[in-house]
């Protein structure tokens, strides 16, 4: 999986790349390793995707890799 991300990130050398990451997702460390920086904390970002009884975090970090 990491090789796929590595290729996608470096295939777009001239453009910023943005993504949202669940606040409790340990992959945050992987994205930061590749140079992504958290820019915004988004409350209830995943509300429309999760059921009411879900224990998963509804919040997310908006992250950007600046070029």
Short mmCIF file of N, CA and C in Angstrom, two decimals:
data_model
loop_
_atom_site.label_atom_id
_atom_site.label_comp_id
_atom_site.label_asym_id
_atom_site.label_seq_id
_atom_site.Cartn_x
_atom_site.Cartn_y
_atom_site.Cartn_z
N UNK A 1 0.82 -1.20 0.00
CA UNK A 1 0.00 0.00 0.00
C UNK A 1 0.86 1.26 0.00
N UNK A 2 1.93 1.25 0.76
CA UNK A 2 2.79 2.43 0.84
C UNK A 2 3.42 2.75 -0.52
N UNK A 3 3.75 1.73 -1.30
CA UNK A 3 4.33 1.97 -2.62
C UNK A 3 3.34 2.68 -3.54
N UNK A 4 2.07 2.32 -3.44
CA UNK A 4 1.05 2.99 -4.25
C UNK A 4 0.98 4.46 -3.90
N UNK A 5 0.94 4.78 -2.60
CA UNK A 5 0.90 6.19 -2.17
C UNK A 5 2.14 6.93 -2.63
N UNK A 6 3.27 6.29 -2.46
CA UNK A 6 4.53 6.91 -2.86
C UNK A 6 4.50 7.30 -4.34
N UNK A 7 4.03 6.40 -5.19
CA UNK A 7 3.94 6.69 -6.63
C UNK A 7 2.96 7.82 -6.92
N UNK A 8 1.81 7.79 -6.27
CA UNK A 8 0.80 8.84 -6.51
C UNK A 8 1.30 10.21 -6.06
N UNK A 9 1.94 10.24 -4.92
CA UNK A 9 2.45 11.50 -4.39
C UNK A 9 3.51 12.10 -5.31
N UNK A 10 4.44 11.29 -5.74
CA UNK A 10 5.53 11.81 -6.53
C UNK A 10 5.24 11.88 -8.03
N UNK A 11 4.11 11.36 -8.46
CA UNK A 11 3.68 11.52 -9.84
C UNK A 11 3.11 12.92 -10.08
N UNK A 12 2.71 13.58 -9.01
CA UNK A 12 2.11 14.92 -9.11
C UNK A 12 3.03 15.95 -8.47
N UNK A 13 4.23 16.03 -8.93
CA UNK A 13 5.24 16.88 -8.31
C UNK A 13 4.91 18.37 -8.34
N UNK A 14 4.13 18.82 -9.31
CA UNK A 14 3.88 20.25 -9.43
C UNK A 14 2.61 20.73 -8.74
N UNK A 15 1.80 19.82 -8.19
CA UNK A 15 0.53 20.21 -7.58
C UNK A 15 0.47 19.81 -6.11
N UNK A 16 -0.23 20.64 -5.32
CA UNK A 16 -0.50 20.26 -3.94
C UNK A 16 -1.43 19.05 -3.92
N UNK A 17 -1.32 18.24 -2.89
CA UNK A 17 -2.20 17.09 -2.71
C UNK A 17 -2.89 17.27 -1.36
N UNK A 18 -4.22 17.10 -1.33
CA UNK A 18 -4.97 17.24 -0.08
C UNK A 18 -5.74 15.95 0.20
N UNK A 19 -6.01 15.73 1.48
CA UNK A 19 -6.81 14.59 1.88
C UNK A 19 -7.40 14.83 3.26
N UNK A 20 -8.42 14.05 3.59
CA UNK A 20 -9.02 14.06 4.92
C UNK A 20 -8.68 12.74 5.60
N UNK A 21 -8.31 12.81 6.86
CA UNK A 21 -7.95 11.62 7.62
C UNK A 21 -8.75 11.63 8.92
N UNK A 22 -9.37 10.51 9.23
CA UNK A 22 -10.11 10.39 10.47
C UNK A 22 -9.19 10.73 11.65
N UNK A 23 -9.72 11.43 12.63
CA UNK A 23 -8.93 11.90 13.77
C UNK A 23 -8.28 10.76 14.55
N UNK A 24 -8.84 9.57 14.50
CA UNK A 24 -8.26 8.45 15.25
C UNK A 24 -7.56 7.43 14.35
N UNK A 25 -7.25 7.81 13.11
CA UNK A 25 -6.61 6.90 12.16
C UNK A 25 -5.09 6.94 12.35
N UNK A 26 -4.47 5.79 12.68
CA UNK A 26 -3.02 5.78 12.86
C UNK A 26 -2.24 6.06 11.56
N UNK A 27 -2.90 6.04 10.42
CA UNK A 27 -2.24 6.35 9.15
C UNK A 27 -1.78 7.80 9.10
N UNK A 28 -2.25 8.63 10.02
CA UNK A 28 -1.80 10.03 10.11
C UNK A 28 -0.27 10.08 10.13
N UNK A 29 0.33 9.16 10.85
CA UNK A 29 1.79 9.13 10.94
C UNK A 29 2.43 8.85 9.59
N UNK A 30 1.82 7.98 8.80
CA UNK A 30 2.33 7.68 7.46
C UNK A 30 2.25 8.91 6.58
N UNK A 31 1.10 9.59 6.60
CA UNK A 31 0.95 10.80 5.78
C UNK A 31 1.95 11.87 6.19
N UNK A 32 2.17 12.03 7.48
CA UNK A 32 3.14 13.02 7.93
C UNK A 32 4.56 12.62 7.51
N UNK A 33 4.85 11.34 7.49
CA UNK A 33 6.16 10.86 7.02
C UNK A 33 6.38 11.29 5.57
N UNK A 34 5.32 11.26 4.76
CA UNK A 34 5.42 11.66 3.35
C UNK A 34 5.37 13.18 3.18
N UNK A 35 5.22 13.94 4.25
CA UNK A 35 5.28 15.40 4.17
C UNK A 35 3.96 16.13 4.30
N UNK A 36 2.86 15.40 4.47
CA UNK A 36 1.56 16.06 4.67
C UNK A 36 1.54 16.76 6.02
N UNK A 37 0.92 17.93 6.05
CA UNK A 37 0.78 18.70 7.29
C UNK A 37 -0.71 18.91 7.57
N UNK A 38 -1.14 18.70 8.82
CA UNK A 38 -2.54 18.99 9.15
C UNK A 38 -2.79 20.50 9.08
N UNK A 39 -3.84 20.90 8.38
CA UNK A 39 -4.16 22.33 8.23
C UNK A 39 -5.44 22.72 8.96
N UNK A 40 -6.34 21.77 9.13
CA UNK A 40 -7.63 22.11 9.73
C UNK A 40 -8.21 20.87 10.40
N UNK A 41 -8.87 21.08 11.53
CA UNK A 41 -9.60 20.02 12.21
C UNK A 41 -11.07 20.21 11.85
N UNK A 42 -11.69 19.19 11.25
CA UNK A 42 -13.07 19.31 10.77
C UNK A 42 -13.98 18.47 11.66
N UNK A 43 -14.83 19.13 12.43
CA UNK A 43 -15.76 18.46 13.33
C UNK A 43 -16.91 17.86 12.53
N UNK A 44 -17.26 16.63 12.84
CA UNK A 44 -18.40 15.91 12.23
C UNK A 44 -18.25 15.71 10.71
N UNK A 45 -17.04 15.62 10.22
CA UNK A 45 -16.81 15.42 8.80
C UNK A 45 -17.45 14.13 8.30
N UNK A 46 -17.40 13.07 9.10
CA UNK A 46 -17.91 11.76 8.68
C UNK A 46 -19.34 11.48 9.12
N UNK A 47 -20.07 12.46 9.60
CA UNK A 47 -21.44 12.26 10.07
C UNK A 47 -22.33 11.58 9.03
N UNK A 48 -22.26 12.01 7.79
CA UNK A 48 -23.15 11.45 6.77
C UNK A 48 -22.73 10.07 6.31
N UNK A 49 -21.53 9.62 6.71
CA UNK A 49 -21.03 8.32 6.28
C UNK A 49 -21.15 7.24 7.35
N UNK A 50 -21.32 7.64 8.60
CA UNK A 50 -21.35 6.69 9.71
C UNK A 50 -22.76 6.55 10.28
N UNK A 51 -23.09 5.36 10.72
CA UNK A 51 -24.39 5.15 11.36
C UNK A 51 -24.39 5.80 12.74
N UNK A 52 -25.56 6.04 13.26
CA UNK A 52 -25.71 6.71 14.55
C UNK A 52 -25.06 5.94 15.69
N UNK A 53 -25.01 4.62 15.60
CA UNK A 53 -24.44 3.81 16.67
C UNK A 53 -22.96 3.47 16.47
N UNK A 54 -22.31 4.07 15.49
CA UNK A 54 -20.90 3.81 15.22
C UNK A 54 -20.01 4.40 16.31
N UNK A 55 -18.95 3.67 16.65
CA UNK A 55 -17.96 4.14 17.63
C UNK A 55 -16.77 4.81 16.97
N UNK A 56 -16.76 4.87 15.66
CA UNK A 56 -15.65 5.50 14.94
C UNK A 56 -15.72 7.02 15.07
N UNK A 57 -14.57 7.65 14.97
CA UNK A 57 -14.51 9.10 15.07
C UNK A 57 -15.24 9.76 13.91
N UNK A 58 -15.99 10.78 14.20
CA UNK A 58 -16.71 11.54 13.18
C UNK A 58 -15.89 12.75 12.72
N UNK A 59 -14.81 13.01 13.38
CA UNK A 59 -13.97 14.17 13.09
C UNK A 59 -12.80 13.78 12.21
N UNK A 60 -12.27 14.76 11.49
CA UNK A 60 -11.17 14.50 10.57
C UNK A 60 -10.19 15.65 10.55
N UNK A 61 -9.00 15.34 10.10
CA UNK A 61 -8.00 16.36 9.83
C UNK A 61 -7.93 16.55 8.33
N UNK A 62 -7.93 17.81 7.88
CA UNK A 62 -7.68 18.16 6.49
C UNK A 62 -6.17 18.32 6.39
N UNK A 63 -5.54 17.55 5.52
CA UNK A 63 -4.09 17.58 5.40
C UNK A 63 -3.67 17.96 3.98
N UNK A 64 -2.52 18.61 3.88
CA UNK A 64 -2.03 19.05 2.58
C UNK A 64 -0.53 18.78 2.46
N UNK A 65 -0.15 18.33 1.27
CA UNK A 65 1.25 18.23 0.90
C UNK A 65 1.51 19.37 -0.07
N UNK A 66 2.24 20.37 0.39
CA UNK A 66 2.50 21.56 -0.44
C UNK A 66 3.67 21.31 -1.38
N UNK A 67 3.52 21.82 -2.60
CA UNK A 67 4.58 21.68 -3.60
C UNK A 67 5.26 22.99 -3.84
#
